[in-house]
XYZ file of C-alpha atoms in Angstrom:
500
model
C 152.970 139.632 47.884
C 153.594 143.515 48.649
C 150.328 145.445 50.045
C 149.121 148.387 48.349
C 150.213 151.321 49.272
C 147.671 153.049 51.785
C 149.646 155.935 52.525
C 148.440 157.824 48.629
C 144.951 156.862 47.901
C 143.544 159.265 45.297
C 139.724 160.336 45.486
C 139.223 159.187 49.238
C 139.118 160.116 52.653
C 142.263 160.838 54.616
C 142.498 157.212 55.872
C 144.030 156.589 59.297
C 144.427 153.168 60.850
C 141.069 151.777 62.358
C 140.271 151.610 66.006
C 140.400 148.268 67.228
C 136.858 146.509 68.006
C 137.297 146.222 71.274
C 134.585 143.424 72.667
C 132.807 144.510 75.619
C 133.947 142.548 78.830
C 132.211 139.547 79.236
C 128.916 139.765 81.515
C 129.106 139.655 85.053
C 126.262 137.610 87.084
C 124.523 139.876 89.772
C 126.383 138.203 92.390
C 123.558 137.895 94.856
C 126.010 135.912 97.473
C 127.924 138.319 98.558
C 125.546 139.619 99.875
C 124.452 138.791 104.494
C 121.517 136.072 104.515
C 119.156 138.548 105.490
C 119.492 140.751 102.437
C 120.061 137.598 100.300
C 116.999 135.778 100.882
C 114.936 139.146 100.655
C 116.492 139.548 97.254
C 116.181 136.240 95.560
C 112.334 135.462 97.077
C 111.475 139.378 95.742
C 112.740 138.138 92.009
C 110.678 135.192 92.097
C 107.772 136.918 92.826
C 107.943 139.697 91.029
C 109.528 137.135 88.204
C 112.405 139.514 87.383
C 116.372 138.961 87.132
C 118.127 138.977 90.926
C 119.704 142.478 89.547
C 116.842 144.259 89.337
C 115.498 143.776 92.929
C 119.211 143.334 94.540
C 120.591 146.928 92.958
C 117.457 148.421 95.049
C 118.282 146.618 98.107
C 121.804 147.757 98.358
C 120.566 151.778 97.362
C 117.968 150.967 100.219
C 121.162 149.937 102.418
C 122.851 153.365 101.566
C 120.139 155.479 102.231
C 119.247 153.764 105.813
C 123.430 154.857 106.506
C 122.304 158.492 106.132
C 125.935 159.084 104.788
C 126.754 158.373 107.990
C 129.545 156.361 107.263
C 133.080 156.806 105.760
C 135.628 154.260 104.726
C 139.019 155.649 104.982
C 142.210 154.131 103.066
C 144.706 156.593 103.945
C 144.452 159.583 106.399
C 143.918 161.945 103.226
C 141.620 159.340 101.416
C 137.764 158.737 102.778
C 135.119 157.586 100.857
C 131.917 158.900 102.245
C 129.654 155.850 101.917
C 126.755 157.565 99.496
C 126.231 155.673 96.151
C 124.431 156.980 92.841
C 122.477 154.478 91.345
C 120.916 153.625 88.064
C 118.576 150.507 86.891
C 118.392 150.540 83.252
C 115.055 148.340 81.739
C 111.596 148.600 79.501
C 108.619 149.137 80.015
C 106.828 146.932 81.730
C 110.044 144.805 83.729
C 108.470 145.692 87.154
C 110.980 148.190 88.329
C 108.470 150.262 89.896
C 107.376 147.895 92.754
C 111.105 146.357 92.581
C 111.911 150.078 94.255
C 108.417 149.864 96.173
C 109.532 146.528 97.746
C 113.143 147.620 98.685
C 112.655 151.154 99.878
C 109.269 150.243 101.848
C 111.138 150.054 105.403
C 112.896 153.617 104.888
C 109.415 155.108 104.825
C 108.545 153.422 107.812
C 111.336 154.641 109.410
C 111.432 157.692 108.583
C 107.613 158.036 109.870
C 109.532 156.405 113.256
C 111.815 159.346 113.743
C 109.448 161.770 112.740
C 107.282 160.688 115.632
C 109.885 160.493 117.727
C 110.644 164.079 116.965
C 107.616 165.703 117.289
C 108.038 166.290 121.062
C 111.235 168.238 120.237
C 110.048 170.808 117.752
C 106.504 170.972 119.609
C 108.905 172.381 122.630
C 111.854 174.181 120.825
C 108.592 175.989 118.912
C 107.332 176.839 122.092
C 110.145 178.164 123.519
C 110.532 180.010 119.798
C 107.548 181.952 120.195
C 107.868 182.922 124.223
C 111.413 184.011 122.597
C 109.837 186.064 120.133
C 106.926 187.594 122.563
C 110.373 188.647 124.676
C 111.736 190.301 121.561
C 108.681 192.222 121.249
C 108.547 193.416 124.521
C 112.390 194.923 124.612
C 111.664 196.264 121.223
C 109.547 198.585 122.919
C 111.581 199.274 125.969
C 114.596 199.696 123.826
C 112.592 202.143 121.940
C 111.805 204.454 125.367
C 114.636 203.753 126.806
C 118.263 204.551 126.840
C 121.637 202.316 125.769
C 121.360 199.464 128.107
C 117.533 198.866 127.115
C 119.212 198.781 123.371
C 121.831 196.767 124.209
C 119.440 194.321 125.682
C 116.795 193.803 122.840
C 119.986 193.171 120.096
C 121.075 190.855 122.808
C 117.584 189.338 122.885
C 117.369 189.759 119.179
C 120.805 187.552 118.665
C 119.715 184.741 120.599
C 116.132 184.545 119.282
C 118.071 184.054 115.814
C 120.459 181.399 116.663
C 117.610 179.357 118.162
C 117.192 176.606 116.210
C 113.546 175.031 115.676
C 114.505 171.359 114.257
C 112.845 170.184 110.974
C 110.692 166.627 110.928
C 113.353 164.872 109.018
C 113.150 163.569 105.757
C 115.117 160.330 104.639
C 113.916 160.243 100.916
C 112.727 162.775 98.340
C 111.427 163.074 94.865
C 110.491 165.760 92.177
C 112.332 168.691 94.407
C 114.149 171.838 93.272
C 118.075 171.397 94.016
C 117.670 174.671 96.788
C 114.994 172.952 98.892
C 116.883 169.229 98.724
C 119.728 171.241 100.484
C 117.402 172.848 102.850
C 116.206 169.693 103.373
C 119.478 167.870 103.836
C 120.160 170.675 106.306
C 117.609 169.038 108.900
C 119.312 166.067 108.790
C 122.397 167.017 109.323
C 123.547 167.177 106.087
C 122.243 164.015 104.268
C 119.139 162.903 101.991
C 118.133 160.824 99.359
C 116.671 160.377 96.134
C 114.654 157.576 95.195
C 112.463 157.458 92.064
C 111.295 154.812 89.635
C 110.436 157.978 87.065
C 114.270 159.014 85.763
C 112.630 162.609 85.062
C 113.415 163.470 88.770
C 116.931 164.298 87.200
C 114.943 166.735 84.990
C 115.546 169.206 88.287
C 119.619 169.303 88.135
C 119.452 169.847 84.228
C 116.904 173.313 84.871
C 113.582 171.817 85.287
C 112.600 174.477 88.260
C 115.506 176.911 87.886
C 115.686 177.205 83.717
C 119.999 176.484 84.152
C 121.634 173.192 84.457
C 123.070 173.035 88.183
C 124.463 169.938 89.024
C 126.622 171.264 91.797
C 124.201 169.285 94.147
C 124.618 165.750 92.589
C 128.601 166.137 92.049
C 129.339 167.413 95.586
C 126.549 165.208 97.274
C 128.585 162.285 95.601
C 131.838 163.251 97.337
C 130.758 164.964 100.165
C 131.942 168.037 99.670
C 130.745 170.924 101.364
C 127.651 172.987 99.757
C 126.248 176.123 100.618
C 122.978 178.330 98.665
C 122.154 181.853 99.298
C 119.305 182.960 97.002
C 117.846 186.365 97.015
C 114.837 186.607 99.191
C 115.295 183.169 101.204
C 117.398 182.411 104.387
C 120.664 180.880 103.585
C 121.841 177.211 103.924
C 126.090 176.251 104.240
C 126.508 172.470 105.384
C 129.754 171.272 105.730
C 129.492 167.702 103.887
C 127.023 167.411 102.206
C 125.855 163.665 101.159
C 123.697 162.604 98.942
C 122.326 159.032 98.093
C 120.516 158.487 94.453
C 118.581 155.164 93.312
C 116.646 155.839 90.514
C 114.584 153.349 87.759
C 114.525 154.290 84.476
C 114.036 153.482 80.612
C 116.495 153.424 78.149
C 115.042 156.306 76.113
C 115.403 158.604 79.198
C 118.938 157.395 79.830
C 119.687 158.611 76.169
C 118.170 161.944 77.528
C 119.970 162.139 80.424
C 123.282 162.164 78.195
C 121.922 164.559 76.447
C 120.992 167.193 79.268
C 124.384 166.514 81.014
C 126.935 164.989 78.730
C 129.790 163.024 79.988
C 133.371 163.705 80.743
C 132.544 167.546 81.532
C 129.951 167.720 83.953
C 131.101 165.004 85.902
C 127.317 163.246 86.697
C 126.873 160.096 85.116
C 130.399 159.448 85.800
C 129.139 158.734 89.485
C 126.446 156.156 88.690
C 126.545 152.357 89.193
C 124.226 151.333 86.070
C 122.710 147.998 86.030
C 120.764 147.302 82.509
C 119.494 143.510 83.569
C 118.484 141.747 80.339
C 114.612 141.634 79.000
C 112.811 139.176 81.254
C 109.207 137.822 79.839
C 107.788 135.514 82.784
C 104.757 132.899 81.305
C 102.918 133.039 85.054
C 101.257 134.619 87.340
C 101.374 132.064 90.084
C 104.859 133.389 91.494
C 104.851 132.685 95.143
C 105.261 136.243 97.370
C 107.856 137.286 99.625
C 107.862 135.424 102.881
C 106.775 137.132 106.120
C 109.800 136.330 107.585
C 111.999 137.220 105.122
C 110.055 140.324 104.538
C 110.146 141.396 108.424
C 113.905 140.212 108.799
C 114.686 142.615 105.603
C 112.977 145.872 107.405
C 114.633 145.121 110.921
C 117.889 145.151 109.243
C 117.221 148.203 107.178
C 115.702 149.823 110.083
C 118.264 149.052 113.025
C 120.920 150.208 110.848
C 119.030 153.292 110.260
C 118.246 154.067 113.680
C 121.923 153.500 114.413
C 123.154 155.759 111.739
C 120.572 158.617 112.743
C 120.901 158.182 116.940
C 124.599 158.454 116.363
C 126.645 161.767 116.929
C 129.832 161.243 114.767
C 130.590 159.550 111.175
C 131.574 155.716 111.471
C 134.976 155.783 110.171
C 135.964 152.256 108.544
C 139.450 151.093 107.966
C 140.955 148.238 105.965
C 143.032 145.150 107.463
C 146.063 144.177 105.303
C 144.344 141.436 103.428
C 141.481 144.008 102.245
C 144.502 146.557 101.541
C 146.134 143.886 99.495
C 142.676 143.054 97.688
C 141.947 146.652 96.588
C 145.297 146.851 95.966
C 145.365 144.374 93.393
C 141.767 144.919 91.935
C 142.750 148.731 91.060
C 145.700 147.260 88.923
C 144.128 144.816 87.371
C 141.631 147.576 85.998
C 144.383 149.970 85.324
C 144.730 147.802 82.290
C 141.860 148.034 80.728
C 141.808 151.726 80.745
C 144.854 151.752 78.639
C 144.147 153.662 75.104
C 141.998 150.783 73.130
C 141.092 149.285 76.134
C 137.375 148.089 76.650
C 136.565 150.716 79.415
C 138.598 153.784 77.145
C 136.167 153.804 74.560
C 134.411 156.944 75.798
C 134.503 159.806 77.886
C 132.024 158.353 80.410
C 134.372 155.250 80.056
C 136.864 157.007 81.099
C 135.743 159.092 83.992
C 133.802 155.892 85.231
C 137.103 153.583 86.066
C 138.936 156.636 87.111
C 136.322 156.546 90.047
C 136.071 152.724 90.453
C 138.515 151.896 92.932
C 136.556 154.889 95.243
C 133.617 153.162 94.341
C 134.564 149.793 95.185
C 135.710 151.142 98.935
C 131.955 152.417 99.201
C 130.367 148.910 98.615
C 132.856 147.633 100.833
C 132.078 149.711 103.744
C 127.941 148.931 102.694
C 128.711 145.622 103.069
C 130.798 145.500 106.016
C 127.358 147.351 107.616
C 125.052 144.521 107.022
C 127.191 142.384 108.005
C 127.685 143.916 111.554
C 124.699 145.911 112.620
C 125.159 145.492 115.922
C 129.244 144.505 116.357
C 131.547 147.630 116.780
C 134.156 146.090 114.142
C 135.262 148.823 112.486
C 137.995 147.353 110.189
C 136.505 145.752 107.040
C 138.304 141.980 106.057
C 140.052 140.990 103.265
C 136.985 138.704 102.469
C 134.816 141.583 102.797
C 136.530 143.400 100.396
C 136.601 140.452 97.892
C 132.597 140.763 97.951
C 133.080 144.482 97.245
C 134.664 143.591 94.145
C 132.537 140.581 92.829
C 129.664 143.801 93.261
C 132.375 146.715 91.808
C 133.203 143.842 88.440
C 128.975 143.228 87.685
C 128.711 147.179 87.441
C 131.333 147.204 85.247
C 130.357 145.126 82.575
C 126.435 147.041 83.662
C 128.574 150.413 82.511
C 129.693 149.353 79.102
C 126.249 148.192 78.290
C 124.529 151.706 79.701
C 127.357 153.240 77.294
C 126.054 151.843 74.745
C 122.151 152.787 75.234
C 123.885 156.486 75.648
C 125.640 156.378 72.369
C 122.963 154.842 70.205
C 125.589 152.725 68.958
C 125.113 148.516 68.703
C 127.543 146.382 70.722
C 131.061 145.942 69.316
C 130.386 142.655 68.930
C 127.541 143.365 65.932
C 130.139 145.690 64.005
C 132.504 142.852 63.908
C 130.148 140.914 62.265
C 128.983 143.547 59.683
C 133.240 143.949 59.068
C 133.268 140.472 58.463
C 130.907 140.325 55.707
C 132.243 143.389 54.085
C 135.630 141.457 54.291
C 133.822 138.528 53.247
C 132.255 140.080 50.036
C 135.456 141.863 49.587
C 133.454 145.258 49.403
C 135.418 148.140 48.775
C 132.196 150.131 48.520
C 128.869 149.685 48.913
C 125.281 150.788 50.688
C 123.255 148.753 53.501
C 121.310 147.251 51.068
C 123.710 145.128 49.723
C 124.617 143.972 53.212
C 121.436 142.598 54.235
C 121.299 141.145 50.323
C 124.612 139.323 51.781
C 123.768 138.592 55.666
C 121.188 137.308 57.874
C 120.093 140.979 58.709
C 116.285 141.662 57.859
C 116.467 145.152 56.777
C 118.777 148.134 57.070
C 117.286 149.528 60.274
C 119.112 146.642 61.917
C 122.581 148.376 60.039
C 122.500 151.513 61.544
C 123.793 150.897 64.916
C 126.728 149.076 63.440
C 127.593 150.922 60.714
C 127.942 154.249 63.120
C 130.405 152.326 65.072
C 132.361 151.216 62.055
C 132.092 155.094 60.692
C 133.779 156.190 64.432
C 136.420 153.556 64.332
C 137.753 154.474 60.871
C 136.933 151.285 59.289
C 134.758 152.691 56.804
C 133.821 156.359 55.840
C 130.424 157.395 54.285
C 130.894 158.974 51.194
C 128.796 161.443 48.963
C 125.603 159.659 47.561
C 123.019 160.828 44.134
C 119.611 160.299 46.170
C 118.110 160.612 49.421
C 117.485 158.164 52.104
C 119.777 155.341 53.904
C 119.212 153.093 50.925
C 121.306 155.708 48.740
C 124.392 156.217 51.448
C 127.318 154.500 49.985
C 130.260 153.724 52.073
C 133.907 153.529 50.971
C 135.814 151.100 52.891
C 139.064 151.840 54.662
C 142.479 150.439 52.650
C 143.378 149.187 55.857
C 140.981 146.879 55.302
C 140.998 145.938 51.337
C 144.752 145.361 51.490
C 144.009 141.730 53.227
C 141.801 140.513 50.264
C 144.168 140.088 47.270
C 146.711 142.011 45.536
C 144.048 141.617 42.290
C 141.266 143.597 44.091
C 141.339 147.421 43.995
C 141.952 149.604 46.748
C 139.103 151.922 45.549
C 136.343 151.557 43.188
């Protein structure tokens, strides 16, 4: 039999061939092991009480774990390659799946230590202020001298004047923040030598990068804060603030309708943001009791004295950890960034969007990060600074369960149904041999319940070139007709028409 030709159909679209339906990668168990005992046990016995999936109260735990580091920490692969060890986070779920006292329960031992330091630092400012103001009563005084007298009383009040400016009073410190504008989370950051943190179950906090305060998307402060990068803002009327690496940490609880927002306000593949997020979209959990047991005492108190040792190391310490890799971790990264090299080939599952794209290209930094995190909890108190090839294998079991968490958050983004469900609606076009038709006449020939269920599915086949809508006489997704590609007719038979 000889195909029809496809290459001069009158009266249709310019047909190209399709897009392959690429299936999403298979999903990934939260893999809850690789995680110390400590954090572990704190994870699982949080689920069961809260009756949620091990994601959603383990992706907490480990943003918890980054923001006790303080940025702190750096892994470094090559003398021109360091991660800073900051992650952006994202938990994806509806209403009502407990992610508000999922955060409550993780980040509850970063408030108490931050309330720790602050004490700690009171006596400081309440004597640098001191000093301040006897400063200040000085500057006074040779103001008037200088004023009377000659040069050298001059001389000595901009003397007086210089020092009285470079006197530093030090800020109470502030670990975590919420609904801030992006020029006072720098200021902020500035008292603590450079680092802070956002932590929020309401995803509107990112409402401030995209112009909530200012009326202009700036997201200068999430993209730099991601890598580290140095960050400086003078505004008009304020006094200025220049830190030299600035780090920023970001664990944030959201809905899926503000995720689709959040594309929205910042797109992908220009502005760079949601390209830095770890998403984790755990599925729909619906628990029949309320007689969960609660978190152990132990377990509870063994979580904060972890969280709280490291962060008391991190913030008593004068100079970034810098973390290397032994062979055997060189040789697992090594491997793990070509093994994803392949799937961001062109038709690859992870090259099927912009945020796809600009995702993986940031994976293998990523997967460094949750190394280093790791390697942290593991050693609190040991000096090791070089993280093992096992370690690094744990990194990656955590760096392949966001990745199948991204294609699924890509999804939600795009409005568009899982590959999967447009292979199915292809398959009963190809099954009915249509070579047009409208949604109705799917669900007349399907299992679907109505054509609300189509839309999703038929977008995805529209973007993949598989079928092309087409003009229609009335109004309304009942009247939409769609044409289907010749790429696809020519498999029925040599009898059936390429176009109606």
């Amino acid at each position: 039999m000889t195909a029809p030709d496809i290459t001069n159909v009158p009266d249709g679209p310019a047909w190209v061939e399709p897009a392959p339906l690429v299936k999403k990668p298979k999903p990934v168990a939260f893999p809850v092991k690789v995680f110390p005992p400590t954090l572990r046990d704190f994870i699982t016995e949080t689920a069961e009480s809260l009756s949620v999936p091990e994601a959603l109260t383990g992706v907490p735990v480990l943003g918890a774990l980054s923001i006790a580091t303080q940025g702190r920490v750096n892994v470094r692969y090559k003398p021109d390659w360091k991660e800073p060890v900051v992650l952006h986070l994202m938990v994806v779920a509806e209403p009502g799946q407990k992610k508000s006292p999922a955060l409550k329960h993780a980040t509850a031992p970063l408030y108490r230590l931050e309330q720790s330091i602050q004490q700690d630092m009171q006596t400081v400012i309440s004597e640098r202020t001191y000093k301040k103001e006897l400063l200040e009563e000085q500057l006074r005084a040779l103001k008037k001298q200088a004023v009377k007298g000659g040069r050298e009383a001059q001389a000595e009040y901009e003397q007086a004047g210089i020092e009285y400016d470079l006197f530093e009073v030090p800020k109470p410190p502030v670990l975590i923040a919420d609904d801030v504008s992006t020029d006072k989370l720098i200021d902020i950051a500035g008292g603590n030598r450079g680092s802070i943190a956002l932590a929020s179950a309401e995803g509107d906090v990112l409402n401030v990068f995209a112009g909530k305060h200012s009326g202009f998307v700036d997201t200068q402060a999430l993209t730099k804060g991601h890598s580290g990068e140095p960050i400086s803002v003078h505004r008009l009327g304020r006094e200025g603030v220049a830190l030299k690496s600035f780090r920023l940490n970001v664990l944030l609880m959201l809905q899926p309708a503000v995720l689709e927002r959040t594309k929205e306000q910042f797109g992908t593949g220009t502005q760079g943001v949601l390209e830095r997020f770890l998403f984790c979209q755990p599925e729909t959990w619906v628990s029949d009791t309320l007689d969960t047991p609660s978190v152990t005492e132990p377990t509870r108190e063994a979580y904060a004295q972890l969280l709280q040792k490291i962060g008391r190391a991190c913030w008593d310490a004068t100079d970034y950890l810098t973390l290397t890799l032994t062979d055997e971790a060189r040789e697992e990264i090594g491997q793990f960034h070509k093994d994803m090299a392949q799937f961001r080939k062109p038709g690859q599952a992870l090259n099927q969007s912009p945020l796809l794209q600009g995702w993986t290209a940031k994976l293998t930094g990523q997967t460094l990060r949750l190394a280093g995190l790791l390697h942290v909890s593991r050693n609190p108190d040991n000096p090791v600074t070089q993280i093992s090839g096992d370690g690094m294998k744990s990194a990656i079991a955590l760096a392949s369960y966001f990745t199948s968490e991204v294609v699924k958050a890509d999804s939600t983004m795009s409005g568009k149904g899982d590959m999967e469900e447009a292979e199915n609606v292809l398959q009963i076009i190809k099954r009915n041999r249509f070579t047009d038709f409208n949604a109705s006449e799917i669900v007349r020939n399907s299992g679907y319940k109505n054509i609300r269920e189509l839309s999703a599915p038929l977008a995805t086949l529209v973007d993949t070139g598989h079928i092309a809508r087409v003009e229609s006489q009335g109004m309304g997704r009942r009247a939409q007709r769609y044409e289907v590609s010749p790429y696809v007719t020519r498999f029925y038979t040599t009898q059936n028409p390429v176009n109606k």
